[in-house]
Amino acid sequence: MKKPYVPPKAAPASGTAQEDLLADMLRSALTAVREHLELDIAYMSEFVDGDTVFREVIAPKMTDMIAAGELGDGLQVGKSLPKMETYCHHIMDGFLPPLITDTRELDISRNLQVTKDLKIAAHVGIPLVLKDGTKFGMFCGISHTPKPDMNARDLRVMEMFANMVTEHLDAQMMAHQKSGRMRERIDALVDQNDFEIAYQPILNIEEMRPVGYEALCRFTGTGRAPDVWFAEADDVGRLQDLEMAVIRKALNPLTGLYPLKFISINASPETAISEEFRAHMIKQPLERIVLEITEHAQVDSYEQLMQALKPLRRRGMRLAVDDAGAGYSSMRHILKLRPDIIKLDMSITRDLDKQPSHCALVRAMVHFSKETQGHVVAEGIETQIELDMLRSLGVQKGQGYFLGRPKIGLGGPQTLKPSLIA
């Protein structure tokens, strides 16, 4: 069974720019054809299984008649007629010519019920055939009076606009096919848990002992970075599915982890406000979980996010703003979300001894976090000098390659319960 084309104007509010472009172009093309050829109606149809479905109809003078059903239900957008009973089918298969100046002159057109229902006295239609040979539908015009003056030149004008529509449809179909393949890839990842979790230690840098671990997703063997996978999942509406699969796997070792340590997970605001996230997290030892919201995440409603996280935070889950200092959004996140932890972006940590302005920012963040009963975690620590500078500025916790690289899985005497080490 053929999957029907989703008309651009019926696409979600978050539809792509390409869909919007196709919608505008289609309506403009139909309007231009209708006006140039002095037709009453111009429309685009699509063949879906055994039906002809009207996808766009331009009929400014006939709006009331169409709405009242006086021209038949089939002429309304989204309505359909059996394909065998339409001009579209007969023109596509060569039984009727693309240009009919008077429908009474041909037996087929004269006897079609749709001729009477839609009051078709003249008809012009160009097949829309995609590059792969798919007979998509028709680009057509109707007149309620015969049009003896219409000729081959008018037909070429119709063909020009139809070809333009076909090119855009081809691009749209390719985009839909690409999105379908992307969804299949993401769904396979989620269904098969085809990823690994690496854990990077977070240390108390005064005592140099691990206090927790950040869970980082790794798509081994794919040759693609994690941010590429998550961006692709977001593009095709599968971000929440992928993030929840990662969160479930990331928290699995928590029961075997020494009780004083926590696991820090990442989630988008979209996932964090979902019922699926709440239902899963409420069953966890929340006092040992940190939720990180990245600086780069767009928060549509801080109030909604705060309300969704409120019962989880009340039970002990801590909230962190990641990548703080990387941009303006992190400051808004900090002020609006009032996080328990501010994670300094590695761009602030890097070469800290050579960046007086960065030192001032770190000092301000430390002071702010103390005022709000939180603390600062510095990311991306790679040298002894950076570590010493952070200590001198009052930062108590940090992570980075100098302190410990991410490793797949958790284990060993420093991480597991004593009872699990033997």
Coordinates of C-alpha atoms in Angstrom, one line a residue:
M1 CA 0.0 0.0 0.0
K2 CA 1.4 3.4 -1.0
K3 CA 2.1 5.9 1.8
P4 CA 0.2 9.0 0.8
Y5 CA 2.0 12.3 0.5
V6 CA 1.4 14.6 3.4
P7 CA 0.4 18.0 2.0
P8 CA 2.6 20.8 3.3
K9 CA -0.2 22.9 4.7
A10 CA -1.1 19.9 6.9
A11 CA 2.4 19.4 8.2
P12 CA 3.2 20.0 11.9
A13 CA 3.9 23.5 13.1
S14 CA 7.5 22.5 13.4
G15 CA 7.6 21.5 9.7
T16 CA 10.8 22.0 7.7
A17 CA 11.5 25.1 5.6
Q18 CA 11.4 22.8 2.6
E19 CA 7.8 21.9 3.3
D20 CA 6.9 25.5 3.7
L21 CA 8.6 26.4 0.4
L22 CA 6.7 23.6 -1.4
A23 CA 3.4 24.7 0.1
D24 CA 3.9 28.4 -1.0
M25 CA 5.2 27.4 -4.4
L26 CA 2.3 25.0 -5.1
R27 CA -0.3 27.6 -4.2
S28 CA 1.5 30.2 -6.3
A29 CA 1.8 27.9 -9.3
L30 CA -1.9 26.9 -9.2
T31 CA -3.0 30.5 -8.7
A32 CA -0.8 31.7 -11.7
V33 CA -2.2 28.9 -13.9
R34 CA -5.8 29.6 -13.0
E35 CA -5.5 33.3 -13.7
H36 CA -3.4 33.0 -16.8
L37 CA -5.7 30.5 -18.5
E38 CA -8.8 32.1 -17.0
L39 CA -10.0 28.9 -15.3
D40 CA -12.5 28.6 -12.5
I41 CA -10.5 26.1 -10.5
A42 CA -6.9 24.8 -10.4
Y43 CA -5.9 21.8 -8.3
M44 CA -3.2 19.2 -7.6
S45 CA -4.2 15.6 -7.0
E46 CA -2.4 12.6 -5.8
F47 CA -3.0 8.9 -6.6
V48 CA -3.3 6.9 -3.4
D49 CA -4.0 3.3 -4.0
G50 CA -7.3 3.2 -5.9
D51 CA -8.2 6.8 -5.3
T52 CA -7.5 10.3 -6.6
V53 CA -7.0 12.6 -3.6
F54 CA -7.3 16.4 -3.9
R55 CA -4.2 17.9 -2.2
E56 CA -4.6 21.6 -3.1
V57 CA -7.5 23.5 -4.6
I58 CA -7.5 27.1 -5.8
A59 CA -11.0 28.3 -6.5
P60 CA -11.5 31.8 -5.0
K61 CA -14.8 32.4 -6.8
M62 CA -16.2 29.0 -6.0
T63 CA -15.3 28.8 -2.3
D64 CA -18.9 28.9 -1.1
M65 CA -20.1 26.3 -3.6
I66 CA -17.3 23.9 -2.7
A67 CA -18.0 24.4 1.0
A68 CA -21.7 23.7 0.5
G69 CA -20.8 20.6 -1.5
E70 CA -22.5 21.9 -4.6
L71 CA -19.5 20.9 -6.7
G72 CA -19.2 17.6 -5.0
D73 CA -17.3 16.6 -1.8
G74 CA -14.4 15.4 -4.0
L75 CA -13.3 18.9 -4.8
Q76 CA -12.4 19.7 -1.2
V77 CA -8.8 19.4 0.0
G78 CA -8.2 16.0 1.4
K79 CA -11.3 14.4 -0.2
S80 CA -11.0 11.6 -2.7
L81 CA -12.7 10.0 -5.7
P82 CA -12.3 6.6 -7.1
K83 CA -9.4 6.9 -9.5
M84 CA -11.2 5.2 -12.4
E85 CA -13.9 7.9 -12.2
T86 CA -11.6 10.9 -12.6
Y87 CA -10.0 12.9 -15.4
C88 CA -6.7 12.4 -13.7
H89 CA -6.7 8.7 -14.3
H90 CA -7.9 8.9 -17.9
I91 CA -5.3 11.5 -18.8
M92 CA -2.4 9.8 -17.1
D93 CA -3.2 6.5 -18.9
G94 CA -3.7 8.2 -22.3
F95 CA -7.5 7.7 -22.6
L96 CA -8.1 11.5 -22.6
P97 CA -5.9 14.3 -24.0
P98 CA -4.3 16.7 -21.6
L99 CA -6.3 19.6 -23.1
I100 CA -10.0 19.3 -23.5
T101 CA -11.6 22.6 -24.7
D102 CA -15.2 21.2 -24.6
T103 CA -15.9 18.1 -22.5
R104 CA -19.1 17.4 -24.6
E105 CA -17.0 16.5 -27.6
L106 CA -15.5 13.4 -26.2
D107 CA -17.4 10.3 -25.2
I108 CA -15.4 9.5 -22.0
S109 CA -15.4 13.1 -20.6
R110 CA -19.1 13.6 -21.5
N111 CA -20.1 10.4 -19.7
L112 CA -18.0 10.7 -16.6
Q113 CA -20.2 11.4 -13.5
V114 CA -17.5 13.8 -12.2
T115 CA -18.2 16.0 -15.3
K116 CA -21.7 16.6 -14.0
D117 CA -20.8 16.8 -10.3
L118 CA -18.0 19.3 -10.8
K119 CA -19.7 21.1 -13.7
I120 CA -16.6 20.5 -16.0
A121 CA -17.0 22.1 -19.4
A122 CA -13.3 22.3 -20.2
H123 CA -10.3 20.6 -18.5
V124 CA -6.5 20.8 -18.8
G125 CA -4.3 18.4 -16.9
I126 CA -0.6 17.5 -16.8
P127 CA 0.7 14.3 -15.2
L128 CA 3.1 14.6 -12.3
V129 CA 5.6 11.8 -12.8
L130 CA 8.6 11.7 -10.4
K131 CA 12.2 10.9 -11.5
D132 CA 11.9 7.3 -10.3
G133 CA 8.9 6.8 -12.6
T134 CA 6.2 7.1 -9.9
K135 CA 2.9 8.4 -11.3
F136 CA 2.3 10.8 -8.4
G137 CA -0.8 12.6 -9.5
M138 CA -2.0 15.5 -11.7
F139 CA -1.7 19.3 -12.0
C140 CA -5.1 20.4 -13.4
G141 CA -7.5 23.2 -14.2
I142 CA -11.3 23.3 -14.7
S143 CA -13.5 25.7 -16.5
H144 CA -17.3 25.8 -16.1
T145 CA -17.7 27.0 -19.6
P146 CA -16.1 25.6 -22.8
K147 CA -12.7 27.2 -23.7
P148 CA -12.4 26.9 -27.5
D149 CA -9.5 29.4 -27.6
M150 CA -7.2 27.3 -25.4
N151 CA -4.4 25.9 -27.5
A152 CA -1.0 24.2 -27.4
R153 CA 0.7 27.3 -26.1
D154 CA -1.6 27.4 -23.1
L155 CA -0.8 23.7 -22.6
R156 CA 2.9 24.5 -22.6
V157 CA 2.4 27.1 -19.9
M158 CA 0.6 24.4 -17.8
E159 CA 3.5 22.0 -18.4
M160 CA 6.0 24.6 -17.3
F161 CA 4.3 25.0 -13.9
A162 CA 3.7 21.3 -13.6
N163 CA 7.4 20.6 -14.2
M164 CA 8.3 23.1 -11.5
V165 CA 5.9 21.4 -9.0
T166 CA 7.4 18.0 -10.0
E167 CA 10.9 19.1 -9.2
H168 CA 9.9 20.3 -5.8
L169 CA 7.9 17.1 -5.1
D170 CA 11.0 15.1 -6.0
A171 CA 13.1 17.0 -3.5
Q172 CA 10.3 16.6 -0.9
M173 CA 10.1 12.9 -1.5
M174 CA 13.8 12.5 -1.3
A175 CA 13.8 14.4 2.0
H176 CA 11.0 12.1 3.3
Q177 CA 12.8 9.0 2.3
K178 CA 16.0 10.3 4.0
S179 CA 14.0 11.0 7.1
G180 CA 12.5 7.5 7.0
R181 CA 16.0 6.0 6.8
M182 CA 17.1 8.1 9.7
R183 CA 14.2 7.1 11.8
E184 CA 14.9 3.4 11.0
R185 CA 18.5 3.9 12.1
I186 CA 17.5 5.5 15.4
D187 CA 14.8 3.0 16.1
A188 CA 17.3 0.1 15.5
L189 CA 19.7 1.7 17.9
V190 CA 17.0 2.0 20.6
D191 CA 15.5 -1.4 20.0
Q192 CA 18.9 -3.2 20.1
N193 CA 20.6 -1.0 22.7
D194 CA 23.3 -0.7 20.2
F195 CA 25.5 1.8 22.1
E196 CA 27.8 1.8 25.1
I197 CA 28.0 3.9 28.2
A198 CA 31.3 5.4 29.2
Y199 CA 31.7 6.9 32.7
Q200 CA 34.1 9.8 33.4
P201 CA 35.0 10.3 37.0
I202 CA 34.1 13.6 38.8
L203 CA 36.6 14.3 41.6
N204 CA 36.8 16.3 44.7
I205 CA 39.9 18.1 43.6
E206 CA 40.9 19.0 47.1
E207 CA 41.0 15.4 48.3
M208 CA 41.6 13.9 44.8
R209 CA 38.9 11.3 45.2
P210 CA 36.0 10.3 42.9
V211 CA 32.6 11.5 44.1
G212 CA 30.6 10.6 41.0
Y213 CA 30.6 9.8 37.3
E214 CA 29.2 11.5 34.2
A215 CA 27.5 9.0 31.9
L216 CA 28.6 9.5 28.2
C217 CA 27.1 7.7 25.3
R218 CA 29.4 6.0 22.8
F219 CA 28.2 4.6 19.4
T220 CA 31.1 2.2 18.9
G221 CA 31.7 0.9 15.4
T222 CA 29.5 3.5 13.6
G223 CA 32.2 6.1 12.9
R224 CA 29.8 8.8 13.9
A225 CA 30.1 11.1 16.9
P226 CA 27.4 11.1 19.6
D227 CA 26.3 14.6 18.8
V228 CA 25.6 13.6 15.2
W229 CA 23.4 10.7 16.4
F230 CA 21.4 12.9 18.9
A231 CA 21.0 15.7 16.3
E232 CA 19.7 13.1 13.8
A233 CA 17.3 11.7 16.4
D234 CA 16.1 15.3 17.1
D235 CA 15.6 15.9 13.4
V236 CA 13.2 13.0 13.0
G237 CA 11.3 13.3 16.3
R238 CA 13.1 10.4 18.0
L239 CA 15.3 12.4 20.5
Q240 CA 13.2 11.4 23.5
D241 CA 13.3 7.7 22.6
L242 CA 17.1 7.7 22.2
E243 CA 17.7 9.7 25.3
M244 CA 15.5 7.5 27.4
A245 CA 17.2 4.4 26.1
V246 CA 20.6 5.9 27.0
I247 CA 19.4 7.0 30.5
R248 CA 18.1 3.5 31.3
K249 CA 21.4 1.9 30.4
A250 CA 23.4 4.6 32.1
L251 CA 21.7 4.1 35.4
N252 CA 21.9 0.3 35.4
P253 CA 25.2 0.2 37.5
L254 CA 23.8 2.6 40.1
T255 CA 22.7 -0.2 42.5
G256 CA 26.2 -1.7 42.5
L257 CA 28.0 1.7 42.8
Y258 CA 29.4 2.6 46.2
P259 CA 26.6 4.6 48.0
L260 CA 28.5 7.8 48.3
K261 CA 28.9 8.2 44.6
F262 CA 26.4 9.6 42.0
I263 CA 25.8 9.2 38.3
S264 CA 25.3 12.3 36.2
I265 CA 23.1 12.0 33.1
N266 CA 22.2 14.3 30.2
A267 CA 18.7 15.0 28.9
S268 CA 17.1 17.6 26.7
P269 CA 14.3 19.7 28.2
E270 CA 11.9 17.8 25.9
T271 CA 12.8 14.5 27.6
A272 CA 13.0 16.0 31.1
I273 CA 9.4 17.2 31.0
S274 CA 8.1 13.9 29.6
E275 CA 5.9 11.5 31.6
E276 CA 8.2 8.6 30.5
F277 CA 11.2 10.3 32.1
R278 CA 9.3 11.0 35.4
A279 CA 7.9 7.5 35.6
H280 CA 11.4 6.0 35.2
M281 CA 13.2 8.4 37.5
I282 CA 10.8 8.2 40.3
K283 CA 11.8 4.6 40.9
Q284 CA 15.5 5.5 41.2
P285 CA 17.6 6.5 44.2
L286 CA 17.3 10.1 43.2
E287 CA 19.7 11.5 45.8
R288 CA 22.4 9.8 43.8
I289 CA 21.4 11.2 40.4
V290 CA 22.4 14.5 38.8
L291 CA 20.5 15.7 35.7
E292 CA 22.4 17.9 33.3
I293 CA 20.8 20.4 31.0
T294 CA 23.2 21.6 28.4
E295 CA 23.8 25.3 27.6
H296 CA 22.9 24.5 24.0
A297 CA 19.4 23.1 24.8
Q298 CA 16.5 25.4 24.0
V299 CA 14.1 25.7 26.8
D300 CA 10.6 26.7 25.5
S301 CA 9.1 27.1 29.0
Y302 CA 11.3 27.4 32.1
E303 CA 8.1 27.3 34.2
Q304 CA 7.0 24.0 32.7
L305 CA 10.5 22.5 33.1
M306 CA 10.7 23.6 36.7
Q307 CA 7.3 22.1 37.5
A308 CA 8.1 18.8 35.8
L309 CA 11.4 18.5 37.8
K310 CA 10.0 19.8 41.1
P311 CA 8.8 16.4 42.5
L312 CA 12.1 14.7 41.4
R313 CA 14.3 17.4 43.0
R314 CA 12.2 17.3 46.1
R315 CA 13.2 13.6 46.4
G316 CA 16.8 14.4 46.1
M317 CA 17.7 14.6 42.4
R318 CA 20.1 17.4 41.7
L319 CA 20.0 19.6 38.6
A320 CA 23.1 20.8 36.8
V321 CA 23.6 23.4 34.0
D322 CA 26.2 22.1 31.7
D323 CA 28.6 24.1 29.5
A324 CA 28.3 27.2 31.7
G325 CA 30.1 30.1 30.2
A326 CA 30.0 28.8 26.7
G327 CA 27.2 31.3 25.7
Y328 CA 24.3 33.5 26.8
S329 CA 21.9 30.6 27.2
S330 CA 23.8 29.1 30.1
M331 CA 23.4 32.3 32.2
R332 CA 19.6 32.2 31.5
H333 CA 19.5 28.6 32.5
I334 CA 21.3 29.3 35.7
L335 CA 19.1 32.2 36.7
K336 CA 15.8 30.6 35.6
L337 CA 16.5 27.0 36.8
R338 CA 18.4 27.7 40.0
P339 CA 20.6 24.6 39.5
D340 CA 22.4 22.7 42.3
I341 CA 25.5 22.4 40.2
I342 CA 27.1 24.8 37.7
K343 CA 29.4 22.9 35.3
L344 CA 32.0 25.2 33.8
D345 CA 32.6 24.6 30.1
M346 CA 36.0 23.4 29.1
S347 CA 36.6 26.6 27.0
I348 CA 36.7 28.4 30.4
T349 CA 39.0 25.9 32.0
R350 CA 41.4 25.7 29.1
D351 CA 44.7 27.7 29.7
L352 CA 43.1 29.3 32.8
D353 CA 46.4 30.7 34.0
K354 CA 46.7 32.8 30.8
Q355 CA 43.1 34.1 30.8
P356 CA 42.4 36.7 33.6
S357 CA 38.9 37.2 32.4
H358 CA 38.2 33.5 32.7
C359 CA 39.6 33.6 36.2
A360 CA 37.2 36.4 37.1
L361 CA 34.3 34.4 35.6
V362 CA 35.2 31.3 37.6
R363 CA 35.5 33.3 40.8
A364 CA 32.1 34.9 40.2
M365 CA 30.5 31.5 39.5
V366 CA 32.0 30.1 42.7
H367 CA 30.7 33.0 44.7
F368 CA 27.2 32.7 43.0
S369 CA 27.0 29.0 43.7
K370 CA 27.8 29.5 47.4
E371 CA 25.1 32.1 47.7
T372 CA 22.6 29.7 46.1
Q373 CA 23.8 26.7 48.1
G374 CA 25.2 24.9 45.1
H375 CA 28.7 24.2 43.9
V376 CA 30.8 24.4 40.7
V377 CA 32.3 21.5 38.7
A378 CA 35.0 22.4 36.2
E379 CA 35.1 20.4 33.0
G380 CA 38.0 19.7 30.7
I381 CA 40.9 19.8 33.2
E382 CA 43.9 18.7 31.2
T383 CA 47.0 20.0 33.1
Q384 CA 48.3 20.4 36.6
I385 CA 48.4 24.2 36.1
E386 CA 44.7 24.3 35.3
L387 CA 44.0 22.1 38.4
D388 CA 46.0 24.3 40.7
M389 CA 44.4 27.5 39.3
L390 CA 40.9 26.0 39.9
R391 CA 41.7 25.1 43.4
S392 CA 43.0 28.6 44.1
L393 CA 39.8 30.1 42.8
G394 CA 37.6 28.0 45.1
V395 CA 36.4 25.2 42.7
Q396 CA 36.0 22.0 44.7
K397 CA 35.1 19.5 42.0
G398 CA 36.3 18.8 38.5
Q399 CA 36.6 16.3 35.6
G400 CA 38.8 16.0 32.6
Y401 CA 41.5 13.8 31.0
F402 CA 44.1 14.9 33.5
L403 CA 41.9 13.4 36.3
G404 CA 40.4 10.4 34.5
R405 CA 39.3 9.5 31.0
P406 CA 35.9 8.1 30.2
K407 CA 35.8 4.3 30.4
I408 CA 33.2 1.8 29.1
G409 CA 31.3 0.5 32.1
L410 CA 31.9 0.9 35.8
G411 CA 34.0 -1.5 37.9
G412 CA 37.0 -1.9 40.2
P413 CA 37.6 -1.3 43.9
Q414 CA 37.2 2.5 43.7
T415 CA 33.6 2.3 42.3
L416 CA 31.9 -0.9 43.4
K417 CA 30.4 -1.8 46.8
P418 CA 32.9 -3.7 49.0
S419 CA 30.6 -6.8 48.8
L420 CA 30.9 -6.8 45.0
I421 CA 34.7 -6.5 44.8
A422 CA 35.6 -10.0 46.2

